[in-house]
Amino acid sequence: MLELIRLHAEPDWFRPWGEIEREAVALRWYDPAVVPGLLQTEAYARAMLRAGPPLTDEQIEKRVLARMARQEVLAREEPPQLVAVLDEQVLRRQVGERATMREQLEHLRTLADRPHVQVRVVPAETPWYVGLNGPFVLARLADGTEVAHLDSQLRGHTVDSPNDLASLGRRWETVAGEALPRRQTARLIEEVAKSWT
């Protein structure tokens, strides 16, 4: 049932990436603006969708359900290794109500305790860095194939060109190098979560 909801709610341009995401053995995800979809709570996802292009309440609810269904990939028997790097502003920029933000940050903290999930944050005092050019995800499949996903104002698109993947790999190394280690990130998330009360 969730599979059907997801297929009917996902935009057409997202479906190829959704399949890659489900098959990935490793995901490296960077976002300077929002919590990655695989780590969002329902309330956060709903608030994001309400702030986007005009959708009916029914369309929003279907997309929220689809986003939650995507997260099943992290609960399967052999989940992908997920490393998510966020800019600190993601923790501090209000999406929805204050309670939504607190719940989202507590959820991030809980997910980061899983052995296959790392959440790391680039601190706010970091000068401009290459990641601020936009979000991207690098996926590695079981056969070693790498694929990337880039989002824009209109839609996301999948990238598999070796030159583009090499460039994104270098950008990932730069972004990850700016991020705090896991324990420091956990403390920062806890601190910011308290500020949302």
mmCIF file of C-alpha atoms in Angstrom:
data_model
loop_
_atom_site.group_PDB
_atom_site.id
_atom_site.type_symbol
_atom_site.label_atom_id
_atom_site.label_comp_id
_atom_site.label_asym_id
_atom_site.label_seq_id
_atom_site.Cartn_x
_atom_site.Cartn_y
_atom_site.Cartn_z
ATOM 1 C CA MET A 1 0.000 0.000 0.000
ATOM 2 C CA LEU A 2 2.763 2.469 0.933
ATOM 3 C CA GLU A 3 4.480 1.618 -2.353
ATOM 4 C CA LEU A 4 1.368 2.660 -4.285
ATOM 5 C CA ILE A 5 1.014 5.887 -2.311
ATOM 6 C CA ARG A 6 4.655 6.721 -2.928
ATOM 7 C CA LEU A 7 4.454 6.028 -6.654
ATOM 8 C CA HIS A 8 1.354 8.177 -7.105
ATOM 9 C CA ALA A 9 2.561 11.040 -4.913
ATOM 10 C CA GLU A 10 6.152 11.379 -6.118
ATOM 11 C CA PRO A 11 6.716 13.840 -8.954
ATOM 12 C CA ASP A 12 7.606 12.134 -12.252
ATOM 13 C CA TRP A 13 11.127 13.604 -12.234
ATOM 14 C CA PHE A 14 11.810 12.070 -8.807
ATOM 15 C CA ARG A 15 10.930 8.452 -9.607
ATOM 16 C CA PRO A 16 14.287 7.432 -11.161
ATOM 17 C CA TRP A 17 16.117 8.795 -8.128
ATOM 18 C CA GLY A 18 13.652 7.137 -5.742
ATOM 19 C CA GLU A 19 14.580 3.761 -7.231
ATOM 20 C CA ILE A 20 18.301 4.504 -6.873
ATOM 21 C CA GLU A 21 17.763 5.608 -3.271
ATOM 22 C CA ARG A 22 16.035 2.292 -2.489
ATOM 23 C CA GLU A 23 18.881 0.275 -4.042
ATOM 24 C CA ALA A 24 21.787 2.269 -2.601
ATOM 25 C CA VAL A 25 24.247 0.709 -0.176
ATOM 26 C CA ALA A 26 25.663 4.134 0.719
ATOM 27 C CA LEU A 27 24.300 7.667 0.551
ATOM 28 C CA ARG A 28 26.301 10.847 1.110
ATOM 29 C CA TRP A 29 23.851 13.718 1.413
ATOM 30 C CA TYR A 30 24.626 17.412 1.749
ATOM 31 C CA ASP A 31 22.007 20.111 2.216
ATOM 32 C CA PRO A 32 22.629 23.740 3.170
ATOM 33 C CA ALA A 33 18.932 24.647 3.472
ATOM 34 C CA VAL A 34 16.720 21.864 4.871
ATOM 35 C CA VAL A 35 16.799 18.529 6.668
ATOM 36 C CA PRO A 36 17.179 15.744 4.065
ATOM 37 C CA GLY A 37 13.930 13.959 3.192
ATOM 38 C CA LEU A 38 15.091 10.625 4.635
ATOM 39 C CA LEU A 39 15.565 12.312 8.025
ATOM 40 C CA GLN A 40 12.438 14.495 8.183
ATOM 41 C CA THR A 41 9.546 14.144 10.598
ATOM 42 C CA GLU A 42 6.005 14.249 9.233
ATOM 43 C CA ALA A 43 5.394 17.708 10.707
ATOM 44 C CA TYR A 44 8.595 19.117 9.204
ATOM 45 C CA ALA A 45 7.851 17.593 5.782
ATOM 46 C CA ARG A 46 4.293 18.938 5.887
ATOM 47 C CA ALA A 47 5.475 22.449 6.810
ATOM 48 C CA MET A 48 8.055 22.404 4.000
ATOM 49 C CA LEU A 49 5.479 21.297 1.446
ATOM 50 C CA ARG A 50 3.026 23.969 2.604
ATOM 51 C CA ALA A 51 5.695 26.637 2.019
ATOM 52 C CA GLY A 52 6.475 25.401 -1.499
ATOM 53 C CA PRO A 53 4.552 25.694 -4.755
ATOM 54 C CA PRO A 54 0.757 25.693 -4.258
ATOM 55 C CA LEU A 55 -0.554 22.209 -3.528
ATOM 56 C CA THR A 56 -3.946 21.083 -2.260
ATOM 57 C CA ASP A 57 -4.165 19.642 1.249
ATOM 58 C CA GLU A 58 -4.717 16.230 -0.325
ATOM 59 C CA GLN A 59 -1.585 16.551 -2.491
ATOM 60 C CA ILE A 60 0.452 17.628 0.534
ATOM 61 C CA GLU A 61 -0.734 14.672 2.604
ATOM 62 C CA LYS A 62 0.053 12.228 -0.214
ATOM 63 C CA ARG A 63 3.559 13.673 -0.550
ATOM 64 C CA VAL A 64 4.108 13.515 3.210
ATOM 65 C CA LEU A 65 3.067 9.852 3.186
ATOM 66 C CA ALA A 66 5.365 9.216 0.217
ATOM 67 C CA ARG A 67 8.285 10.877 2.010
ATOM 68 C CA MET A 68 7.661 8.793 5.135
ATOM 69 C CA ALA A 69 7.490 5.647 2.980
ATOM 70 C CA ARG A 70 10.916 6.502 1.519
ATOM 71 C CA GLN A 71 12.354 6.398 5.027
ATOM 72 C CA GLU A 72 11.674 2.666 5.249
ATOM 73 C CA VAL A 73 15.017 2.229 3.472
ATOM 74 C CA LEU A 74 16.740 3.168 6.770
ATOM 75 C CA ALA A 75 14.816 0.508 8.706
ATOM 76 C CA ARG A 76 15.343 -2.445 6.386
ATOM 77 C CA GLU A 77 17.465 -5.425 7.418
ATOM 78 C CA GLU A 78 20.516 -4.154 5.524
ATOM 79 C CA PRO A 79 20.105 -0.377 5.380
ATOM 80 C CA PRO A 80 22.420 1.890 3.425
ATOM 81 C CA GLN A 81 25.196 3.727 5.208
ATOM 82 C CA LEU A 82 23.918 7.324 5.333
ATOM 83 C CA VAL A 83 26.161 10.287 6.017
ATOM 84 C CA ALA A 84 24.214 13.547 6.046
ATOM 85 C CA VAL A 85 26.017 16.879 6.298
ATOM 86 C CA LEU A 86 23.903 19.940 7.025
ATOM 87 C CA ASP A 87 24.703 23.584 7.371
ATOM 88 C CA GLU A 88 24.021 24.864 10.916
ATOM 89 C CA GLN A 89 21.389 27.226 9.519
ATOM 90 C CA VAL A 90 19.241 24.153 8.820
ATOM 91 C CA LEU A 91 18.971 23.672 12.596
ATOM 92 C CA ARG A 92 18.197 27.332 13.247
ATOM 93 C CA ARG A 93 15.860 28.211 10.350
ATOM 94 C CA GLN A 94 12.265 27.775 11.459
ATOM 95 C CA VAL A 95 10.179 25.388 9.395
ATOM 96 C CA GLY A 96 6.642 25.157 10.755
ATOM 97 C CA GLU A 97 5.998 25.783 14.437
ATOM 98 C CA ARG A 98 8.702 25.947 17.118
ATOM 99 C CA ALA A 99 7.516 22.547 18.376
ATOM 100 C CA THR A 100 8.026 21.165 14.858
ATOM 101 C CA MET A 101 11.657 22.271 14.953
ATOM 102 C CA ARG A 102 12.286 20.809 18.391
ATOM 103 C CA GLU A 103 10.729 17.488 17.350
ATOM 104 C CA GLN A 104 12.777 17.491 14.122
ATOM 105 C CA LEU A 105 16.068 18.093 15.921
ATOM 106 C CA GLU A 106 15.294 15.445 18.545
ATOM 107 C CA HIS A 107 14.498 13.062 15.681
ATOM 108 C CA LEU A 108 17.826 13.891 13.994
ATOM 109 C CA ARG A 109 19.620 13.203 17.248
ATOM 110 C CA THR A 110 17.878 9.833 17.643
ATOM 111 C CA LEU A 111 18.620 8.791 14.062
ATOM 112 C CA ALA A 112 22.282 9.744 14.487
ATOM 113 C CA ASP A 113 22.568 7.096 17.217
ATOM 114 C CA ARG A 114 21.953 4.340 14.656
ATOM 115 C CA PRO A 115 25.201 2.672 13.584
ATOM 116 C CA HIS A 116 24.476 3.189 9.864
ATOM 117 C CA VAL A 117 23.527 6.886 10.132
ATOM 118 C CA GLN A 118 25.868 9.820 10.633
ATOM 119 C CA VAL A 119 24.630 13.373 10.924
ATOM 120 C CA ARG A 120 27.260 16.103 10.837
ATOM 121 C CA VAL A 121 26.902 19.873 10.841
ATOM 122 C CA VAL A 122 29.000 22.599 9.256
ATOM 123 C CA PRO A 123 29.158 25.296 11.972
ATOM 124 C CA ALA A 124 27.727 28.756 11.313
ATOM 125 C CA GLU A 125 31.089 30.465 11.819
ATOM 126 C CA THR A 126 32.520 28.633 8.801
ATOM 127 C CA PRO A 127 33.304 31.155 6.049
ATOM 128 C CA TRP A 128 31.675 30.681 2.648
ATOM 129 C CA TYR A 129 32.419 27.192 1.325
ATOM 130 C CA VAL A 130 31.647 25.331 -1.897
ATOM 131 C CA GLY A 131 28.645 23.467 -0.467
ATOM 132 C CA LEU A 132 26.628 26.642 -0.264
ATOM 133 C CA ASN A 133 26.205 26.392 -4.052
ATOM 134 C CA GLY A 134 23.440 23.836 -3.464
ATOM 135 C CA PRO A 135 22.389 20.434 -2.191
ATOM 136 C CA PHE A 136 23.457 17.123 -3.658
ATOM 137 C CA VAL A 137 23.348 13.418 -2.872
ATOM 138 C CA LEU A 138 25.877 10.801 -3.933
ATOM 139 C CA ALA A 139 24.661 7.201 -4.019
ATOM 140 C CA ARG A 140 26.728 4.044 -4.340
ATOM 141 C CA LEU A 141 24.976 0.890 -5.508
ATOM 142 C CA ALA A 142 25.929 -2.681 -4.632
ATOM 143 C CA ASP A 143 27.825 -3.137 -7.918
ATOM 144 C CA GLY A 144 29.969 -0.062 -7.201
ATOM 145 C CA THR A 145 28.096 2.238 -9.577
ATOM 146 C CA GLU A 146 27.873 5.832 -8.374
ATOM 147 C CA VAL A 147 25.031 8.200 -9.188
ATOM 148 C CA ALA A 148 24.189 11.678 -7.908
ATOM 149 C CA HIS A 149 21.041 13.713 -7.444
ATOM 150 C CA LEU A 150 20.881 17.502 -7.662
ATOM 151 C CA ASP A 151 17.890 19.668 -6.737
ATOM 152 C CA SER A 152 16.977 22.967 -8.348
ATOM 153 C CA GLN A 153 14.107 25.420 -7.991
ATOM 154 C CA LEU A 154 12.122 23.484 -10.596
ATOM 155 C CA ARG A 155 13.038 19.824 -10.143
ATOM 156 C CA GLY A 156 15.785 17.424 -9.269
ATOM 157 C CA HIS A 157 17.834 15.506 -11.762
ATOM 158 C CA THR A 158 20.021 12.438 -11.702
ATOM 159 C CA VAL A 159 23.652 12.689 -12.759
ATOM 160 C CA ASP A 160 25.864 9.783 -13.825
ATOM 161 C CA SER A 161 28.572 11.464 -15.911
ATOM 162 C CA PRO A 162 32.022 10.413 -14.598
ATOM 163 C CA ASN A 163 33.274 14.016 -14.774
ATOM 164 C CA ASP A 164 30.277 15.351 -12.848
ATOM 165 C CA LEU A 165 30.546 12.579 -10.265
ATOM 166 C CA ALA A 166 34.258 13.294 -9.797
ATOM 167 C CA SER A 167 33.497 16.994 -9.313
ATOM 168 C CA LEU A 168 30.754 16.252 -6.799
ATOM 169 C CA GLY A 169 33.070 13.808 -5.014
ATOM 170 C CA ARG A 170 35.617 16.601 -4.556
ATOM 171 C CA ARG A 171 32.886 18.928 -3.318
ATOM 172 C CA TRP A 172 31.739 16.248 -0.864
ATOM 173 C CA GLU A 173 35.257 15.964 0.553
ATOM 174 C CA THR A 174 35.384 19.750 1.023
ATOM 175 C CA VAL A 175 31.952 19.873 2.669
ATOM 176 C CA ALA A 176 32.637 16.903 4.942
ATOM 177 C CA GLY A 177 35.965 18.458 5.895
ATOM 178 C CA GLU A 178 34.170 21.595 7.138
ATOM 179 C CA ALA A 179 31.687 19.616 9.259
ATOM 180 C CA LEU A 180 31.996 18.989 12.972
ATOM 181 C CA PRO A 181 32.722 15.409 14.109
ATOM 182 C CA ARG A 182 29.755 13.264 15.210
ATOM 183 C CA ARG A 183 29.962 13.934 18.958
ATOM 184 C CA GLN A 184 30.319 17.687 18.548
ATOM 185 C CA THR A 185 27.442 17.652 16.085
ATOM 186 C CA ALA A 186 25.283 15.725 18.570
ATOM 187 C CA ARG A 187 25.984 18.315 21.265
ATOM 188 C CA LEU A 188 25.177 21.177 18.868
ATOM 189 C CA ILE A 189 21.890 19.561 17.798
ATOM 190 C CA GLU A 190 20.904 19.046 21.455
ATOM 191 C CA GLU A 191 21.770 22.668 22.281
ATOM 192 C CA VAL A 192 19.787 24.084 19.360
ATOM 193 C CA ALA A 193 16.843 21.751 20.069
ATOM 194 C CA LYS A 194 16.547 23.297 23.562
ATOM 195 C CA SER A 195 16.371 26.763 21.997
ATOM 196 C CA TRP A 196 13.169 25.754 20.158
ATOM 197 C CA THR A 197 11.138 25.339 23.384
#
